[in-house]
CSV table of C-alpha atoms in Angstrom, one decimal:
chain,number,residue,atom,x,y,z
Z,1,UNK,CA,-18.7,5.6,-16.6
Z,2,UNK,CA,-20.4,3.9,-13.5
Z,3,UNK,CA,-21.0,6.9,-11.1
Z,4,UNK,CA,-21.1,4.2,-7.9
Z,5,UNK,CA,-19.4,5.3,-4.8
Z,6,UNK,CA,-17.1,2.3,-3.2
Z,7,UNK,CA,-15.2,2.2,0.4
Z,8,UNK,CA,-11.3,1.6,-1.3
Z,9,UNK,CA,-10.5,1.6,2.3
Z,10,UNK,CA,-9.2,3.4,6.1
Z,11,UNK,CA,-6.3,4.1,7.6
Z,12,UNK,CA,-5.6,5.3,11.0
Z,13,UNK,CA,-2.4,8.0,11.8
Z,14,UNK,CA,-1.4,7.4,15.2
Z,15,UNK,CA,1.2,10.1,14.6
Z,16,UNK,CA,-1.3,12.3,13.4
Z,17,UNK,CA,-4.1,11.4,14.9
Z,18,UNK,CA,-6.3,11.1,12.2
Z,19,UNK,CA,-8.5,8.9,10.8
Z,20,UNK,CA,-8.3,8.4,6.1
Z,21,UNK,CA,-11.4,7.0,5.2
Z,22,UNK,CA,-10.9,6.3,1.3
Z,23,UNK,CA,-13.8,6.0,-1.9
Z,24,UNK,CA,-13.6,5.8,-5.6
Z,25,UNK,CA,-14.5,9.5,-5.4
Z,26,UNK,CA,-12.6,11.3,-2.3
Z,27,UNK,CA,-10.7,10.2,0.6
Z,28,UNK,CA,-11.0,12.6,3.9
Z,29,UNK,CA,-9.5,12.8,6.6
Z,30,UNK,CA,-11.0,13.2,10.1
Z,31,UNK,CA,-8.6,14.5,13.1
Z,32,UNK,CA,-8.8,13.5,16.5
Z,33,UNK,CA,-12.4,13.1,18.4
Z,34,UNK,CA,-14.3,15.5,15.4
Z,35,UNK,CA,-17.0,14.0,13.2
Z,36,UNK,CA,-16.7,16.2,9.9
Z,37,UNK,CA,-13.6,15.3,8.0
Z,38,UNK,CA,-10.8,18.2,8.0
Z,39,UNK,CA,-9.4,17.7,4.3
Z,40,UNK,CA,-11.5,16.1,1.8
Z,41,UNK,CA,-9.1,15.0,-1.7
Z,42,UNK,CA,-11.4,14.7,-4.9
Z,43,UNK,CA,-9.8,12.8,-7.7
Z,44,UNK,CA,-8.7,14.5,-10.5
Z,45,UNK,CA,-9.2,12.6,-14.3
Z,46,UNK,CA,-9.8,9.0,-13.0
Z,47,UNK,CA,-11.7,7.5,-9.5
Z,48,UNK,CA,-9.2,6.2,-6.8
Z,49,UNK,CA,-8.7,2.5,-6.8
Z,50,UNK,CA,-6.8,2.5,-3.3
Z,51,UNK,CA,-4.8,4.5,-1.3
Z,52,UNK,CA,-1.7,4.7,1.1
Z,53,UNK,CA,0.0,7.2,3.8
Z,54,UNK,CA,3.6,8.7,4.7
Z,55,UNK,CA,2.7,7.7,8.6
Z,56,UNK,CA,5.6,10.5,9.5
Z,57,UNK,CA,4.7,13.2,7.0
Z,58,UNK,CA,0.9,12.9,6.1
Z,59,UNK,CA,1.6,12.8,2.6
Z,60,UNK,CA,-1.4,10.3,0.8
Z,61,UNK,CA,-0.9,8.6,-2.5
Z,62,UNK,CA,-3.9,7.3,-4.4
Z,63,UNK,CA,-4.1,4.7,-6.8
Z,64,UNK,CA,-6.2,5.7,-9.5
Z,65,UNK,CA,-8.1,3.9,-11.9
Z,66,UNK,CA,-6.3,4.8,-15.3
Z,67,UNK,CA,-3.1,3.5,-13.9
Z,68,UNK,CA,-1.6,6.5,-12.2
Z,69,UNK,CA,-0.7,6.9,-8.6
Z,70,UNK,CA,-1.1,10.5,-7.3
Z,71,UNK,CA,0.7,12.2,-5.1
Z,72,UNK,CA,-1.1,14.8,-2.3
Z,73,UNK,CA,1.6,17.0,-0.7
Z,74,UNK,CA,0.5,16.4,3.1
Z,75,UNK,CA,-3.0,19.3,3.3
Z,76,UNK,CA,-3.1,19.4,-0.2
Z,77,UNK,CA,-6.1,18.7,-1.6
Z,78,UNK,CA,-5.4,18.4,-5.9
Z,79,UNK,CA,-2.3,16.3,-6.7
Z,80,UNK,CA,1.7,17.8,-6.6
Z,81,UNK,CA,2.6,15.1,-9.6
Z,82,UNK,CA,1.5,11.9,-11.0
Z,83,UNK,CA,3.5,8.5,-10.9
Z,84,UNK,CA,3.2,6.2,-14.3
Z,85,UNK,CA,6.2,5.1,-15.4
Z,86,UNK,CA,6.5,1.7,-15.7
Z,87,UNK,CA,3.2,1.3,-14.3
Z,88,UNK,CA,0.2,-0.8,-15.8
Z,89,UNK,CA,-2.3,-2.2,-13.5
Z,90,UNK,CA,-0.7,-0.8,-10.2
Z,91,UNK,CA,-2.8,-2.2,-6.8
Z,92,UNK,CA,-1.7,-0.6,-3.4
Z,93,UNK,CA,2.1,0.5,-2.3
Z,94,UNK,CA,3.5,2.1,1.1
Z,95,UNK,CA,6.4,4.5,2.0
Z,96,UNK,CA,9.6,4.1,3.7
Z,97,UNK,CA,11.3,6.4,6.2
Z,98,UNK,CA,13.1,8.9,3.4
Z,99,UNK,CA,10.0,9.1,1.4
Z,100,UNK,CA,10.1,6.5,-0.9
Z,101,UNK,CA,7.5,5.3,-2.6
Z,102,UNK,CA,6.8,1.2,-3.4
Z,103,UNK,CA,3.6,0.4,-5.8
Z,104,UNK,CA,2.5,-3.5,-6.3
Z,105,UNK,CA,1.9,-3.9,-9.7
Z,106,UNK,CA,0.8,-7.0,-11.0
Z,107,UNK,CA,-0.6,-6.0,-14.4
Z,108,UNK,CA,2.7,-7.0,-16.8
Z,109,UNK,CA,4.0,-9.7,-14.8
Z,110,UNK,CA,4.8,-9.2,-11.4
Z,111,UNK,CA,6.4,-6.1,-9.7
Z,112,UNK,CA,7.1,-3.9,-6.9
Z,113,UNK,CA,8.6,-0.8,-8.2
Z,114,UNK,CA,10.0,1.8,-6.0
Z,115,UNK,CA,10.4,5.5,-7.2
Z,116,UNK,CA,12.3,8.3,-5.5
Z,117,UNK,CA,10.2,11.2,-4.0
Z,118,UNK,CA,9.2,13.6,-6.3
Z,119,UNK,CA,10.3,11.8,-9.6
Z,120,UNK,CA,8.6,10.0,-12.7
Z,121,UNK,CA,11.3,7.9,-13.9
Z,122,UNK,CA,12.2,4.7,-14.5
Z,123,UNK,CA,12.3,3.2,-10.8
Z,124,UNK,CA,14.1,0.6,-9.4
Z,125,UNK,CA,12.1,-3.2,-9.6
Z,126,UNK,CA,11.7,-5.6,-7.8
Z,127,UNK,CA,10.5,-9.0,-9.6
Z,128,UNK,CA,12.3,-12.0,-7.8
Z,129,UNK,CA,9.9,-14.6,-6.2
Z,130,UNK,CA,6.9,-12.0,-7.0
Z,131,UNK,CA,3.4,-13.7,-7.6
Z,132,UNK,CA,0.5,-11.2,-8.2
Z,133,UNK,CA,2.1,-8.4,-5.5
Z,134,UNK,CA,-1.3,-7.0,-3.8
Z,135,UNK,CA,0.2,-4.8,-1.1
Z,136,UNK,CA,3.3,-3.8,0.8
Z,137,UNK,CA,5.0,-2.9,4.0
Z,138,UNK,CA,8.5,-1.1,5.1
Z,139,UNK,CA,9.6,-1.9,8.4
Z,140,UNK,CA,12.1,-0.1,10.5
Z,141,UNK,CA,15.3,-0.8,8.6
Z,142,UNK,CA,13.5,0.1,5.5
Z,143,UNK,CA,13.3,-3.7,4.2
Z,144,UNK,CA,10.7,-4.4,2.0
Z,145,UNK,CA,8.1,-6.9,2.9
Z,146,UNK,CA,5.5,-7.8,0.0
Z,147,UNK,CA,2.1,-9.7,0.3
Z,148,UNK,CA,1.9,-11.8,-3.0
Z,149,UNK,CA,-1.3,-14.2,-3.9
Z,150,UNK,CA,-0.3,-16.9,-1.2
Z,151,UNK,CA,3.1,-15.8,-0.1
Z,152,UNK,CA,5.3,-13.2,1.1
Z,153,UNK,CA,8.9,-12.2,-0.4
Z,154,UNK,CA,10.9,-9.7,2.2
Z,155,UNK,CA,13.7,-7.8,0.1
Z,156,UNK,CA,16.8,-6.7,2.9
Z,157,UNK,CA,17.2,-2.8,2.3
Z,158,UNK,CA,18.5,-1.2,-0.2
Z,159,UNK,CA,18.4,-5.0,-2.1
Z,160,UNK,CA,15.9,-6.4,-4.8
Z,161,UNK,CA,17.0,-10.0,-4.4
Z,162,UNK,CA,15.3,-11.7,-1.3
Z,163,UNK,CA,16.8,-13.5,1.7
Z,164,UNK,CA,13.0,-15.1,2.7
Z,165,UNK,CA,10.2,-16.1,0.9
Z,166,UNK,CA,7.2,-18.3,2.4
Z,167,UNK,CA,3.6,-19.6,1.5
Z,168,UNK,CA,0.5,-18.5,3.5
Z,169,UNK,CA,-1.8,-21.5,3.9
Z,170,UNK,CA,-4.9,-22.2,3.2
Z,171,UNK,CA,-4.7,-18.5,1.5
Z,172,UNK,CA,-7.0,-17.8,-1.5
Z,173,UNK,CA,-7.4,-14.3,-2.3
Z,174,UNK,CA,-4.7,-12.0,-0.6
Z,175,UNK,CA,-5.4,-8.7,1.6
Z,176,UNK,CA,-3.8,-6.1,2.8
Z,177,UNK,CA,-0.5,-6.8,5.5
Z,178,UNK,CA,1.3,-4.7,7.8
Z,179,UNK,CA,3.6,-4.7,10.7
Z,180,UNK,CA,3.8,-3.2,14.6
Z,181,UNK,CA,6.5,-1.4,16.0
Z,182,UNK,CA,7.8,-4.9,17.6
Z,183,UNK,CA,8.3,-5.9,14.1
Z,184,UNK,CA,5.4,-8.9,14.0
Z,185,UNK,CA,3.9,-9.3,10.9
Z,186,UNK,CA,0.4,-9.5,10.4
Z,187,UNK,CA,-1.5,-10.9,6.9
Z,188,UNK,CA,-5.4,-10.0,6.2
Z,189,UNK,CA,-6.6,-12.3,3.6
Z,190,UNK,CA,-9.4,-14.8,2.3
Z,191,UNK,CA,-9.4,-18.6,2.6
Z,192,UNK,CA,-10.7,-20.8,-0.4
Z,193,UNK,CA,-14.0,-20.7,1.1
Z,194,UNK,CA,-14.8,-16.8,1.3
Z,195,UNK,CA,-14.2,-16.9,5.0
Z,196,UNK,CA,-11.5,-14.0,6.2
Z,197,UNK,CA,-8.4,-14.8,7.8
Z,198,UNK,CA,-5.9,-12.5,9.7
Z,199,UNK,CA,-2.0,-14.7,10.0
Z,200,UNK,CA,0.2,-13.3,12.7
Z,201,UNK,CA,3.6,-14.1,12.0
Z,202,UNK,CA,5.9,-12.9,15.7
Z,203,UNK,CA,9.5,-11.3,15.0
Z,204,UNK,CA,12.1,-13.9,14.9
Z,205,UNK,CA,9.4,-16.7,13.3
Z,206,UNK,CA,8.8,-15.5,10.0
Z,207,UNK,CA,9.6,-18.2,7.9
């Protein structure tokens, strides 16, 4: 196995006030103004391919490389239970407001499957106008916004048909994409040429 250590990513808490700085082989956690991390998570049977955060109760879910997502009860520091149902090549995923969990997977087509807290089952899927999912974002009335290759599909709540799907141009390799409390939507991602691009899309023009 390649012993290498990579940066998967960071996150910031603003509730929490924390800082997640994510590897293949931990992810910590670093509070407010201190320099040595307060919770350090090792992985447990396969490196971490990415991670993700409950912003309101500090639990972290890590992608791993053997096609699991684990889940880290908020402090713990070994796994509560292990998502892998459906899964096969899953990429990143975020929360919603009652805890539940969206994964990107485009490994078997393309989905965005979305599992209640605490269960292993068979979730609910979302496939329409999916293209490679990479990442995902919940916004405030727990609609689903997904970041495909070159596009983004946004599923109403509590629906897996879309009402708006658009292309991101000049878009070669997608990022990561998130969204502010005044609901603009903002896409990191890589032109055709290597060069990074961050697309702001305001509230109201996101079409």
């Amino acid at each position: 196995s390649d012993d290498s250590t990579y940066v998967t990513g960071w996150l910031i808490s603003t509730q929490h006030q924390s800082v997640y700085v994510g590897t293949t082989q931990w992810i910590e956690r670093f509070d407010d103004g201190a320099l040595s991390p307060a919770l350090t998570i090792l992985p447990s049977g396969s490196y971490f391919f990415a991670f993700f955060l409950d912003e309101g109760s500090g639990t972290v879910a890590a992608v791993r490389q053997d096609a699991k997502v684990a889940i880290f009860a908020p402090g713990a520091t070994s796994p509560s239970y292990l998502l892998s149902a459906s899964l096969s090549f899953p990429h990143s995923g975020c929360f919603d407001r009652e805890g539940n969990i969206y994964v990107t997977d485009p490994g078997s087509g393309a989905h965005v499957y979305k599992f209640a807290p605490g269960v292993d089952a068979v979730p609910a899927d979302y496939t329409a106008q999916l293209s490679g999912p990479e990442d995902c974002v919940v916004d405030q009335d727990d609609s689903l916004w997904v970041l495909n290759q070159t596009s983004v599909t946004h599923f109403p709540a509590g629906n897996t048909t879309p009402d708006l799907h658009f292309d991101l141009p000049g878009v070669s390799f997608p990022g990561r994409i998130a969204l502010d409390l005044a609901g603009n939507l903002y896409v990191c991602a890589t032109r055709g040429d290597n060069s990074p691009v961050v697309q702001v899309f305001p509230k109201g023009q996101q079409n």
